[in-house]
Amino acid sequence: MVHIEHTSTVTQTQIQNDDQDKWSSRKYVKNASFVPVLGAPVVQLLDPQPHEHILDLGAGDGVLTLDLEKRCKSVVAVDASADMIHAAQEAGCKDARVVDGHDLVDHELANGQFDAVFSNAALHWMKRDPARVIQGVSKCLKPGGRFVAECGGFMNCAEVRGALHAALRKRGYNPEEHDPWFFPGPKTYRKMLEDNGFQVESMDLIPRLTELSTDIAGWVDTFGFAFLAPIEDEDERKRVVQEVQETLKFSCDNGAWHIMYMRLRFKAIKA
């Protein structure tokens, strides 16, 4: 199988022209530096080998991609955000491309060239059609290739998610229409994988109380921006964020804010 080389660079103009891209690599580095740091266990589960070609799905700013590049023959990093891919390219990722996980199934990458598809803290953002994402992963993999990932699972961030729902409902909005996350339980995601041709070797739902590098307001600004989209008035947006933080003041321990993460970690083999 011929491995596709790709060298196009995301420009600042492309980032500025992408009205749908609400991600900020700057905010991510400031408020979410804990995300790649806590990715070590899923990298260990992947166990990348020197001869392997790996696809990093939802690679973000490329911190874990760079780690994988040291361990295997090649890594292609993909993310739906042009801003994040630009950051990954600036960080030195050799092959980083703007690709939405939902579009993988019809992409040139979906040609059975990869030994493994890896994903950390990304699949739960691919809510529109999770089964289609899995189908795309399958088409990217060689027979016997592995899909190793960790994502938000059942009851992930339930306290802040609930507070955001309550704040929107109070203002007459339907929070379900603006909730960007898909947090499946093990039974749900196992069935989705098996229905799409994978054999599940392991799947665990792991509770992880996570200390933030910011406060709740900073976390919402970085991850919860979709909930604020229907609110046009900037001052009202700020009131929503402060209301959520005040609701969750019990989550602050001596100045350190925490959220209860539930992580779904799995390894599945393409049959």
Short mmCIF file of C-alpha atoms in Angstrom, two decimals:
data_model
loop_
_atom_site.label_atom_id
_atom_site.label_comp_id
_atom_site.label_asym_id
_atom_site.label_seq_id
_atom_site.Cartn_x
_atom_site.Cartn_y
_atom_site.Cartn_z
CA MET A 1 0.00 0.00 0.00
CA VAL A 2 1.37 3.38 -1.01
CA HIS A 3 1.53 5.89 1.83
CA ILE A 4 0.15 9.32 0.86
CA GLU A 5 2.45 12.27 1.45
CA HIS A 6 0.87 15.64 2.10
CA THR A 7 2.60 18.94 2.72
CA SER A 8 0.01 21.75 2.43
CA THR A 9 0.15 24.36 5.17
CA VAL A 10 -2.83 26.03 6.81
CA THR A 11 -2.61 29.80 6.43
CA GLN A 12 -3.88 32.49 8.79
CA THR A 13 -6.27 33.59 6.03
CA GLN A 14 -7.82 30.11 5.93
CA ILE A 15 -8.27 30.24 9.69
CA GLN A 16 -9.86 33.67 9.61
CA ASN A 17 -12.20 32.68 6.77
CA ASP A 18 -13.47 29.56 8.53
CA ASP A 19 -16.55 30.94 10.31
CA GLN A 20 -17.42 27.52 11.69
CA ASP A 21 -14.10 27.09 13.49
CA LYS A 22 -14.63 28.28 17.06
CA TRP A 23 -11.54 26.58 18.44
CA SER A 24 -8.63 28.67 19.70
CA SER A 25 -5.22 27.03 19.98
CA ARG A 26 -4.17 29.91 22.25
CA LYS A 27 -7.01 29.25 24.71
CA TYR A 28 -6.33 25.51 24.45
CA VAL A 29 -2.73 25.91 25.52
CA LYS A 30 -3.73 28.27 28.34
CA ASN A 31 -6.76 26.41 29.71
CA ALA A 32 -6.44 22.80 28.55
CA SER A 33 -2.79 21.85 28.82
CA PHE A 34 -3.84 18.95 31.07
CA VAL A 35 -5.53 17.17 28.13
CA PRO A 36 -2.42 15.84 26.30
CA VAL A 37 -0.59 15.36 29.61
CA LEU A 38 -3.29 12.92 30.70
CA GLY A 39 -3.12 11.09 27.37
CA ALA A 40 -0.17 8.88 28.39
CA PRO A 41 -2.28 5.80 29.32
CA VAL A 42 -4.00 5.64 25.93
CA VAL A 43 -0.64 6.04 24.16
CA GLN A 44 0.57 3.11 26.25
CA LEU A 45 -2.49 1.11 25.19
CA LEU A 46 -1.73 1.95 21.54
CA ASP A 47 1.85 0.69 21.94
CA PRO A 48 3.10 2.21 18.66
CA GLN A 49 5.85 0.28 16.85
CA PRO A 50 8.75 1.65 14.76
CA HIS A 51 7.44 0.26 11.45
CA GLU A 52 3.87 1.53 11.79
CA HIS A 53 1.83 4.18 9.98
CA ILE A 54 -0.64 5.82 12.39
CA LEU A 55 -3.54 8.23 11.95
CA ASP A 56 -4.07 10.66 14.85
CA LEU A 57 -7.79 11.51 14.71
CA GLY A 58 -8.69 14.80 16.38
CA ALA A 59 -5.05 15.64 16.95
CA GLY A 60 -5.66 19.19 18.19
CA ASP A 61 -2.44 21.18 18.49
CA GLY A 62 -0.30 18.10 17.87
CA VAL A 63 1.33 17.58 21.27
CA LEU A 64 0.65 13.82 21.26
CA THR A 65 1.28 13.61 17.52
CA LEU A 66 4.86 14.74 18.09
CA ASP A 67 5.27 12.04 20.72
CA LEU A 68 3.94 9.40 18.30
CA GLU A 69 6.28 10.59 15.55
CA LYS A 70 9.23 9.60 17.75
CA ARG A 71 7.88 6.06 18.14
CA CYS A 72 6.65 4.98 14.70
CA LYS A 73 7.42 5.32 10.99
CA SER A 74 4.86 8.01 10.17
CA VAL A 75 1.89 9.86 11.65
CA VAL A 76 -0.85 11.78 9.87
CA ALA A 77 -2.58 14.24 12.21
CA VAL A 78 -6.12 15.33 11.33
CA ASP A 79 -8.49 17.74 13.04
CA ALA A 80 -11.63 19.63 11.99
CA SER A 81 -10.18 22.92 13.27
CA ALA A 82 -7.92 24.88 10.94
CA ASP A 83 -6.63 26.89 13.90
CA MET A 84 -5.57 23.76 15.76
CA ILE A 85 -3.96 22.21 12.68
CA HIS A 86 -2.06 25.45 12.08
CA ALA A 87 -0.76 25.19 15.65
CA ALA A 88 0.23 21.55 15.04
CA GLN A 89 2.13 22.53 11.91
CA GLU A 90 3.84 25.38 13.74
CA ALA A 91 4.82 22.92 16.49
CA GLY A 92 6.58 20.76 13.91
CA CYS A 93 4.11 17.99 13.04
CA LYS A 94 5.28 16.53 9.75
CA ASP A 95 1.84 15.83 8.23
CA ALA A 96 -1.12 17.70 9.72
CA ARG A 97 -4.34 18.23 7.79
CA VAL A 98 -7.76 19.80 8.26
CA VAL A 99 -10.17 16.85 8.09
CA ASP A 100 -13.46 16.42 9.95
CA GLY A 101 -13.79 12.91 11.38
CA HIS A 102 -17.26 12.65 9.84
CA ASP A 103 -15.69 13.06 6.39
CA LEU A 104 -13.00 10.40 6.74
CA VAL A 105 -15.14 7.73 5.11
CA ASP A 106 -14.95 9.57 1.76
CA HIS A 107 -11.44 10.99 2.17
CA GLU A 108 -8.28 9.96 0.31
CA LEU A 109 -6.88 8.77 3.63
CA ALA A 110 -9.53 6.05 3.78
CA ASN A 111 -7.56 3.58 1.67
CA GLY A 112 -6.54 0.92 4.17
CA GLN A 113 -3.01 2.25 4.64
CA PHE A 114 -2.83 2.64 8.44
CA ASP A 115 -1.74 0.12 11.05
CA ALA A 116 -3.62 2.01 13.75
CA VAL A 117 -5.96 4.93 14.31
CA PHE A 118 -5.35 6.78 17.55
CA SER A 119 -7.60 9.37 19.17
CA ASN A 120 -7.43 11.23 22.47
CA ALA A 121 -10.15 13.54 23.82
CA ALA A 122 -11.74 14.04 20.42
CA LEU A 123 -14.39 11.46 19.52
CA HIS A 124 -16.97 12.99 21.86
CA TRP A 125 -16.94 16.13 19.68
CA MET A 126 -17.99 14.07 16.63
CA LYS A 127 -21.64 14.01 17.63
CA ARG A 128 -23.40 14.48 14.29
CA ASP A 129 -22.92 10.86 13.21
CA PRO A 130 -20.62 8.78 15.47
CA ALA A 131 -21.24 5.62 13.46
CA ARG A 132 -20.02 7.34 10.29
CA VAL A 133 -16.82 8.29 12.12
CA ILE A 134 -16.26 4.64 13.03
CA GLN A 135 -16.88 3.64 9.40
CA GLY A 136 -14.27 6.14 8.30
CA VAL A 137 -11.79 4.77 10.82
CA SER A 138 -12.41 1.25 9.50
CA LYS A 139 -11.73 2.33 5.91
CA CYS A 140 -8.43 3.92 6.99
CA LEU A 141 -7.18 0.74 8.65
CA LYS A 142 -5.48 -2.30 7.22
CA PRO A 143 -7.18 -5.65 7.98
CA GLY A 144 -6.28 -6.43 11.58
CA GLY A 145 -5.50 -2.78 12.25
CA ARG A 146 -6.38 -1.36 15.63
CA PHE A 147 -8.52 1.55 16.77
CA VAL A 148 -7.25 2.83 20.13
CA ALA A 149 -8.85 5.83 21.74
CA GLU A 150 -9.96 7.67 24.85
CA CYS A 151 -12.89 10.07 24.85
CA GLY A 152 -15.49 11.51 27.15
CA GLY A 153 -17.79 8.75 28.35
CA PHE A 154 -21.12 8.37 30.12
CA MET A 155 -21.64 11.10 32.78
CA ASN A 156 -18.52 12.99 31.71
CA CYS A 157 -18.38 16.55 33.13
CA ALA A 158 -21.95 16.07 34.35
CA GLU A 159 -21.85 18.92 36.87
CA VAL A 160 -20.76 21.64 34.44
CA ARG A 161 -22.86 20.20 31.61
CA GLY A 162 -25.91 20.24 33.86
CA ALA A 163 -25.24 23.81 34.96
CA LEU A 164 -24.93 24.93 31.33
CA HIS A 165 -28.20 23.19 30.47
CA ALA A 166 -29.94 24.88 33.40
CA ALA A 167 -28.57 28.33 32.47
CA LEU A 168 -29.82 28.03 28.87
CA ARG A 169 -33.19 26.60 29.83
CA LYS A 170 -33.69 29.46 32.29
CA ARG A 171 -33.28 31.88 29.35
CA GLY A 172 -35.75 30.08 27.10
CA TYR A 173 -33.30 28.07 25.00
CA ASN A 174 -33.34 24.32 24.41
CA PRO A 175 -29.90 23.20 25.61
CA GLU A 176 -30.10 19.93 23.67
CA GLU A 177 -29.88 21.94 20.44
CA HIS A 178 -26.59 23.50 21.52
CA ASP A 179 -24.93 20.64 23.43
CA PRO A 180 -21.92 19.64 21.28
CA TRP A 181 -20.99 16.43 23.08
CA PHE A 182 -21.56 12.70 22.61
CA PHE A 183 -20.61 10.88 25.82
CA PRO A 184 -21.44 7.19 25.26
CA GLY A 185 -21.45 4.42 27.83
CA PRO A 186 -19.39 1.26 27.26
CA LYS A 187 -22.38 -0.82 26.11
CA THR A 188 -23.44 1.82 23.61
CA TYR A 189 -20.02 2.31 22.04
CA ARG A 190 -19.12 -1.38 22.08
CA LYS A 191 -22.24 -2.12 20.04
CA MET A 192 -21.43 0.68 17.60
CA LEU A 193 -17.94 -0.70 17.07
CA GLU A 194 -19.16 -4.28 16.64
CA ASP A 195 -21.92 -3.19 14.26
CA ASN A 196 -19.23 -1.63 12.08
CA GLY A 197 -16.86 -4.56 11.85
CA PHE A 198 -14.64 -4.23 14.93
CA GLN A 199 -13.77 -6.75 17.61
CA VAL A 200 -13.42 -5.02 20.98
CA GLU A 201 -10.41 -6.17 22.96
CA SER A 202 -10.87 -3.80 25.90
CA MET A 203 -13.22 -1.03 26.96
CA ASP A 204 -13.26 0.76 30.31
CA LEU A 205 -15.16 3.71 31.76
CA ILE A 206 -12.68 5.47 34.03
CA PRO A 207 -13.56 8.18 36.58
CA ARG A 208 -10.92 10.89 36.83
CA LEU A 209 -11.28 13.92 39.06
CA THR A 210 -9.34 16.51 37.06
CA GLU A 211 -7.73 19.65 38.42
CA LEU A 212 -8.05 22.46 35.90
CA SER A 213 -5.34 24.92 34.88
CA THR A 214 -8.03 27.60 34.90
CA ASP A 215 -11.39 28.22 36.60
CA ILE A 216 -14.82 27.05 35.44
CA ALA A 217 -15.25 30.23 33.41
CA GLY A 218 -12.01 29.56 31.52
CA TRP A 219 -13.05 25.95 30.93
CA VAL A 220 -16.43 27.01 29.53
CA ASP A 221 -14.74 29.60 27.31
CA THR A 222 -12.45 26.89 25.91
CA PHE A 223 -14.79 23.90 25.68
CA GLY A 224 -18.36 25.08 26.23
CA PHE A 225 -18.56 27.83 23.63
CA ALA A 226 -21.32 26.02 21.68
CA PHE A 227 -23.73 26.57 24.57
CA LEU A 228 -23.19 30.33 24.30
CA ALA A 229 -23.79 30.50 20.54
CA PRO A 230 -27.53 31.36 20.71
CA ILE A 231 -26.89 34.30 23.06
CA GLU A 232 -26.04 37.33 20.95
CA ASP A 233 -25.46 39.84 23.75
CA GLU A 234 -21.86 39.61 24.99
CA ASP A 235 -22.73 40.84 28.49
CA GLU A 236 -25.42 38.17 28.80
CA ARG A 237 -22.91 35.53 27.72
CA LYS A 238 -20.61 36.65 30.50
CA ARG A 239 -23.50 36.46 32.98
CA VAL A 240 -24.20 32.88 31.90
CA VAL A 241 -20.57 31.87 32.42
CA GLN A 242 -20.41 33.54 35.83
CA GLU A 243 -23.72 31.92 36.81
CA VAL A 244 -22.34 28.49 35.92
CA GLN A 245 -19.16 29.17 37.91
CA GLU A 246 -21.16 30.36 40.92
CA THR A 247 -23.34 27.24 40.73
CA LEU A 248 -20.20 25.09 40.79
CA LYS A 249 -18.31 26.94 43.52
CA PHE A 250 -18.24 23.68 45.49
CA SER A 251 -15.84 22.41 42.78
CA CYS A 252 -13.09 24.75 44.01
CA ASP A 253 -10.68 23.40 46.62
CA ASN A 254 -8.40 26.08 48.09
CA GLY A 255 -8.25 27.96 44.80
CA ALA A 256 -7.98 24.91 42.54
CA TRP A 257 -11.02 24.13 40.36
CA HIS A 258 -11.96 20.56 39.52
CA ILE A 259 -14.30 18.71 37.16
CA MET A 260 -15.23 15.04 37.37
CA TYR A 261 -14.22 13.55 34.04
CA MET A 262 -15.41 10.09 32.95
CA ARG A 263 -13.16 8.68 30.26
CA LEU A 264 -14.07 5.88 27.87
CA ARG A 265 -10.86 4.09 26.87
CA PHE A 266 -10.87 1.23 24.39
CA LYS A 267 -8.93 -0.91 21.94
CA ALA A 268 -10.71 -2.51 18.99
CA ILE A 269 -9.45 -4.55 16.04
CA LYS A 270 -10.70 -4.31 12.48
CA ALA A 271 -12.03 -7.76 11.64
#
